[in-house]
Each structure stands twice: as structure tokens, then as C-alpha cells.
Tab-separated table of C-alpha atoms in Angstrom:
chain	number	residue	atom	x	y	z
I	1	UNK	CA	94.306	90.881	77.715
I	2	UNK	CA	97.911	90.170	78.533
I	3	UNK	CA	98.770	87.615	81.187
I	4	UNK	CA	101.956	86.657	82.958
I	5	UNK	CA	102.474	83.119	84.126
I	6	UNK	CA	105.212	82.226	86.574
I	7	UNK	CA	106.695	78.831	87.173
I	8	UNK	CA	107.137	77.156	89.464
I	9	UNK	CA	104.482	78.426	91.875
I	10	UNK	CA	106.586	77.373	94.826
I	11	UNK	CA	110.074	76.134	95.360
I	12	UNK	CA	111.974	74.642	98.278
I	13	UNK	CA	115.726	74.424	97.896
I	14	UNK	CA	118.643	73.552	100.105
I	15	UNK	CA	120.928	76.422	101.001
I	16	UNK	CA	123.723	76.727	98.482
I	17	UNK	CA	121.729	75.371	95.563
I	18	UNK	CA	120.969	77.273	92.383
I	19	UNK	CA	117.438	77.890	91.184
I	20	UNK	CA	115.539	79.464	88.299
I	21	UNK	CA	112.118	81.104	88.175
I	22	UNK	CA	110.413	81.712	84.850
I	23	UNK	CA	107.913	84.324	83.768
I	24	UNK	CA	106.072	83.828	80.464
I	25	UNK	CA	103.935	86.462	78.837
I	26	UNK	CA	100.965	85.838	76.535
I	27	UNK	CA	102.039	88.887	74.490
I	28	UNK	CA	105.211	90.742	73.623
I	29	UNK	CA	106.833	92.342	76.633
I	30	UNK	CA	107.617	96.047	76.618
I	31	UNK	CA	109.583	95.777	79.798
I	32	UNK	CA	109.815	93.259	82.581
I	33	UNK	CA	110.258	93.910	86.270
I	34	UNK	CA	111.262	91.516	88.972
I	35	UNK	CA	110.281	92.176	92.561
I	36	UNK	CA	110.732	90.341	95.815
I	37	UNK	CA	108.104	90.408	98.535
I	38	UNK	CA	108.488	89.196	102.063
I	39	UNK	CA	105.340	87.813	103.606
I	40	UNK	CA	102.788	90.565	104.250
I	41	UNK	CA	105.083	93.364	103.160
I	42	UNK	CA	105.660	95.644	100.194
I	43	UNK	CA	107.590	94.934	97.018
I	44	UNK	CA	111.333	95.316	96.757
I	45	UNK	CA	112.595	96.154	93.279
I	46	UNK	CA	115.175	93.696	91.981
I	47	UNK	CA	115.690	94.363	88.286
I	48	UNK	CA	114.205	95.902	85.196
I	49	UNK	CA	114.734	94.484	81.699
I	50	UNK	CA	113.721	96.239	78.524
I	51	UNK	CA	115.601	94.882	75.547
I	52	UNK	CA	115.356	91.423	74.080
I	53	UNK	CA	118.410	89.447	75.104
I	54	UNK	CA	119.163	91.812	77.972
I	55	UNK	CA	120.684	90.296	81.066
I	56	UNK	CA	121.288	91.962	84.403
I	57	UNK	CA	122.883	90.786	87.598
I	58	UNK	CA	122.873	91.998	91.159
I	59	UNK	CA	124.797	90.094	93.770
I	60	UNK	CA	123.757	86.472	93.249
I	61	UNK	CA	120.629	87.177	91.240
I	62	UNK	CA	120.595	87.281	87.435
I	63	UNK	CA	117.616	88.065	85.247
I	64	UNK	CA	117.302	87.739	81.497
I	65	UNK	CA	114.721	88.735	78.920
I	66	UNK	CA	114.677	86.418	75.945
I	67	UNK	CA	115.203	87.621	72.383
I	68	UNK	CA	111.564	87.265	71.452
I	69	UNK	CA	110.613	89.286	74.508
I	70	UNK	CA	107.951	86.957	75.753
I	71	UNK	CA	109.771	85.256	78.584
I	72	UNK	CA	112.092	86.181	81.398
I	73	UNK	CA	114.038	84.085	83.836
I	74	UNK	CA	115.406	84.880	87.268
I	75	UNK	CA	118.343	82.806	88.411
I	76	UNK	CA	119.710	82.699	91.949
I	77	UNK	CA	123.150	81.257	92.468
I	78	UNK	CA	124.176	79.622	95.753
I	79	UNK	CA	120.870	80.404	97.468
I	80	UNK	CA	120.807	81.669	101.041
I	81	UNK	CA	118.000	81.867	103.618
I	82	UNK	CA	117.879	85.615	102.955
I	83	UNK	CA	116.659	84.846	99.439
I	84	UNK	CA	113.439	83.372	100.791
I	85	UNK	CA	110.264	85.200	99.868
I	86	UNK	CA	107.811	85.664	97.040
I	87	UNK	CA	109.207	86.624	93.650
I	88	UNK	CA	106.908	88.516	91.330
I	89	UNK	CA	107.354	89.471	87.710
I	90	UNK	CA	105.511	92.520	86.451
I	91	UNK	CA	105.104	94.063	83.028
I	92	UNK	CA	103.564	97.226	81.617
I	93	UNK	CA	100.520	96.449	79.550
I	94	UNK	CA	100.355	97.369	75.881
I	95	UNK	CA	100.115	101.102	75.474
I	96	UNK	CA	101.063	101.820	79.044
I	97	UNK	CA	104.859	101.591	78.895
I	98	UNK	CA	105.042	105.118	80.209
I	99	UNK	CA	102.058	105.159	82.505
I	100	UNK	CA	103.081	102.776	85.229
I	101	UNK	CA	100.232	100.291	85.000
I	102	UNK	CA	101.694	96.898	85.612
I	103	UNK	CA	100.269	93.428	85.443
I	104	UNK	CA	101.823	90.745	87.587
I	105	UNK	CA	102.421	87.064	87.547
I	106	UNK	CA	100.945	85.031	90.352
I	107	UNK	CA	104.253	84.879	92.190
I	108	UNK	CA	106.751	82.178	93.101
I	109	UNK	CA	107.229	81.368	96.762
I	110	UNK	CA	110.800	80.413	97.561
I	111	UNK	CA	111.908	78.663	100.717
I	112	UNK	CA	115.577	78.054	101.392
I	113	UNK	CA	116.381	75.384	103.921
I	114	UNK	CA	119.525	75.981	105.992
V	1	UNK	CA	113.770	106.524	92.009
V	2	UNK	CA	111.080	107.740	94.367
V	3	UNK	CA	110.738	106.727	98.009
V	4	UNK	CA	107.204	106.076	99.273
V	5	UNK	CA	106.001	106.202	102.847
V	6	UNK	CA	102.779	104.244	103.304
V	7	UNK	CA	100.686	104.028	106.425
V	8	UNK	CA	99.252	102.388	108.346
V	9	UNK	CA	101.366	99.284	107.902
V	10	UNK	CA	98.577	97.119	109.189
V	11	UNK	CA	95.159	97.370	110.801
V	12	UNK	CA	92.356	95.204	112.076
V	13	UNK	CA	88.957	96.719	111.412
V	14	UNK	CA	85.360	95.919	112.159
V	15	UNK	CA	83.081	95.119	109.254
V	16	UNK	CA	81.026	98.061	108.080
V	17	UNK	CA	83.706	100.608	108.943
V	18	UNK	CA	86.120	102.409	106.616
V	19	UNK	CA	89.894	102.694	106.558
V	20	UNK	CA	91.965	105.346	104.832
V	21	UNK	CA	95.460	104.460	103.646
V	22	UNK	CA	97.983	107.183	102.939
V	23	UNK	CA	100.976	107.304	100.632
V	24	UNK	CA	103.530	110.094	100.702
V	25	UNK	CA	106.176	110.314	97.973
V	26	UNK	CA	109.474	112.134	98.396
V	27	UNK	CA	109.249	113.683	94.920
V	28	UNK	CA	106.556	114.930	92.592
V	29	UNK	CA	104.970	112.280	90.419
V	30	UNK	CA	102.203	112.608	87.898
V	31	UNK	CA	100.499	109.307	88.527
V	32	UNK	CA	100.110	107.092	91.530
V	33	UNK	CA	98.684	103.613	91.452
V	34	UNK	CA	96.791	101.583	94.010
V	35	UNK	CA	96.966	97.797	94.027
V	36	UNK	CA	95.273	95.084	96.030
V	37	UNK	CA	96.816	91.752	96.886
V	38	UNK	CA	94.326	89.279	98.242
V	39	UNK	CA	95.620	86.413	100.392
V	40	UNK	CA	97.729	84.059	98.333
V	41	UNK	CA	97.125	86.065	95.173
V	42	UNK	CA	99.152	88.396	93.025
V	43	UNK	CA	98.678	92.134	92.705
V	44	UNK	CA	95.646	93.605	90.980
V	45	UNK	CA	95.454	97.249	89.997
V	46	UNK	CA	92.555	99.076	91.648
V	47	UNK	CA	92.936	102.526	90.145
V	48	UNK	CA	95.249	105.181	88.783
V	49	UNK	CA	95.278	108.491	90.631
V	50	UNK	CA	96.148	111.656	88.734
V	51	UNK	CA	96.551	114.963	90.472
V	52	UNK	CA	93.719	117.337	89.721
V	53	UNK	CA	91.359	114.811	88.187
V	54	UNK	CA	89.254	111.869	89.260
V	55	UNK	CA	90.914	108.531	89.591
V	56	UNK	CA	90.542	105.976	86.841
V	57	UNK	CA	89.253	102.657	88.144
V	58	UNK	CA	89.905	99.233	86.721
V	59	UNK	CA	87.137	96.801	85.914
V	60	UNK	CA	85.591	95.431	89.078
V	61	UNK	CA	86.483	98.405	91.263
V	62	UNK	CA	84.191	101.379	91.907
V	63	UNK	CA	84.657	104.797	93.414
V	64	UNK	CA	81.998	104.324	96.082
V	65	UNK	CA	83.893	101.375	97.510
V	66	UNK	CA	87.433	102.689	96.990
V	67	UNK	CA	87.383	106.498	96.952
V	68	UNK	CA	90.770	107.991	96.159
V	69	UNK	CA	92.115	111.451	96.786
V	70	UNK	CA	95.110	113.060	95.098
V	71	UNK	CA	95.376	116.585	96.463
V	72	UNK	CA	98.918	117.219	95.203
V	73	UNK	CA	101.789	115.609	93.307
V	74	UNK	CA	103.310	113.905	96.344
V	75	UNK	CA	100.347	112.486	98.228
V	76	UNK	CA	97.383	110.178	97.760
V	77	UNK	CA	94.883	108.312	99.900
V	78	UNK	CA	92.805	105.219	99.273
V	79	UNK	CA	89.759	104.548	101.417
V	80	UNK	CA	88.278	101.094	101.747
V	81	UNK	CA	84.636	101.743	102.560
V	82	UNK	CA	81.984	99.685	104.301
V	83	UNK	CA	84.443	96.888	104.783
V	84	UNK	CA	83.650	93.202	104.776
V	85	UNK	CA	85.950	90.246	105.477
V	86	UNK	CA	86.428	89.892	101.701
V	87	UNK	CA	88.334	93.192	101.774
V	88	UNK	CA	91.062	91.638	103.894
V	89	UNK	CA	94.122	92.131	101.709
V	90	UNK	CA	97.395	93.942	101.368
V	91	UNK	CA	96.954	97.316	99.724
V	92	UNK	CA	99.939	98.901	98.000
V	93	UNK	CA	100.567	102.201	96.325
V	94	UNK	CA	103.057	102.615	93.522
V	95	UNK	CA	104.617	105.328	91.420
V	96	UNK	CA	106.550	105.231	88.209
V	97	UNK	CA	108.123	107.788	85.959
V	98	UNK	CA	108.433	106.921	82.337
V	99	UNK	CA	110.919	104.076	82.034
V	100	UNK	CA	112.204	104.361	85.573
V	101	UNK	CA	111.607	101.492	87.869
V	102	UNK	CA	108.236	101.398	89.508
V	103	UNK	CA	108.489	101.823	93.243
V	104	UNK	CA	106.045	100.422	95.751
V	105	UNK	CA	105.078	101.433	99.231
V	106	UNK	CA	105.616	99.010	102.071
V	107	UNK	CA	101.979	97.953	101.966
V	108	UNK	CA	99.022	98.055	104.341
V	109	UNK	CA	97.903	94.715	105.654
V	110	UNK	CA	94.191	94.959	106.342
V	111	UNK	CA	92.199	92.389	108.278
V	112	UNK	CA	88.440	92.834	108.534
V	113	UNK	CA	86.682	90.979	111.336
């Protein structure tokens, strides 16, 4: 079965610093979703990547899917306390690219110190 | 993308009781998905709910414990039955349409005492 592994598991950065979170798949990715979750709450959609080499940005967050489509990275520039939370990568499993079944990485907990 | 209203947002329940979680979508969707997030863990899919048919459960989840209803294309419920402290988790519903982004409800934080 396909698995997603995120690194690091947790991260503490000083406000204003840049950071990167990685998501590595054990199999080819047919799409990759990044979500942010505040403690005890639902998931907020950040970005969706589908093509190898694709890169998307929103405000200070950039996500990229590598050419081989087995890894994605999420980069935050000039981090702010509002960026704190749990970042989750999710991917449709083989054969389910149109059915909505996602598997998730274990999450990366980000703390931003003012 | 769809907007999902999920309730309750949180509850504290006695062991042995049941809790029903509701998700209302602002548009018609074929499939809805129910996930569980145990403390400190990532999301695990419980089941897929199709309108007009029985839900499809993932390995480790059974209908007697997590009965699901899907009476129409905009609504679904998940019941957590005969609860024990091990059921304390965040439960989330989700919808997705083809290659559109998958949207999640705000989650139900359940504590069983």
C-alpha cells in the first residue's frame, strides 16, 4: 500500500525565517494536496499539485511536486505566527484519482516564535 | 469547491453511549468520506458514503461501530456507537469532485469519558 512520509515531524522557527516541509511517497503520486490544520480543528486547503515539476504559490507559501512525482515540498518564506499549525500532505491512492480517497502523511507541527 | 457544515464541533460523551455527527454540503456530491484523526496521529479513512447504497468501510472499521447514513446528495451522518475512551478523536467528513480540491468539514472533536 502507498505511504506518505513527512519530514520533519515538528519544527520550531523564529518569526521571519524560511522553512521547508517535505512529503515523500512510496509510490508515484497522482496528485498531491497540502492542508493546514489548527489544533483540534478541520483541514484548510492550501494547494493542489498534479503535474511533475508543477509549482504553485499562495501568499508566502510555495509548494512543488518533483519531476518524478514521488516527492513534494512546501516552503514558507518569512514565517509569521499565523503560519503555526499542523501541515498535512495528502494524496489519492492508486486507482482513486477521481474518487476522493486520500491517504495522508503523519503531519508536521510548526511553531513560529515571535 | 464545496462548503461543508459539520456539527457538533465538539462533544464529551459517556462511555457506552452513541454520538451522531452530521455533515451538510452546499452542493450535490456523489461521494462523501469520513475520516478519523486520533490524538497526535494523521487522518485515517473510515468509510466512503455513496447516496443510495451502503457505505464502503476501510479495513479495521465496521458498520456496527460506525453506521453511516447518506439519505441524499448533500447530507451524511456518521454515528460512533457504544463509545469507549479509545474512540476519542477528531472526526472529519470530506467531499471531492473529480480533480477538484477535496474539501473538509471543520471536524468534530470527541472526548469519551
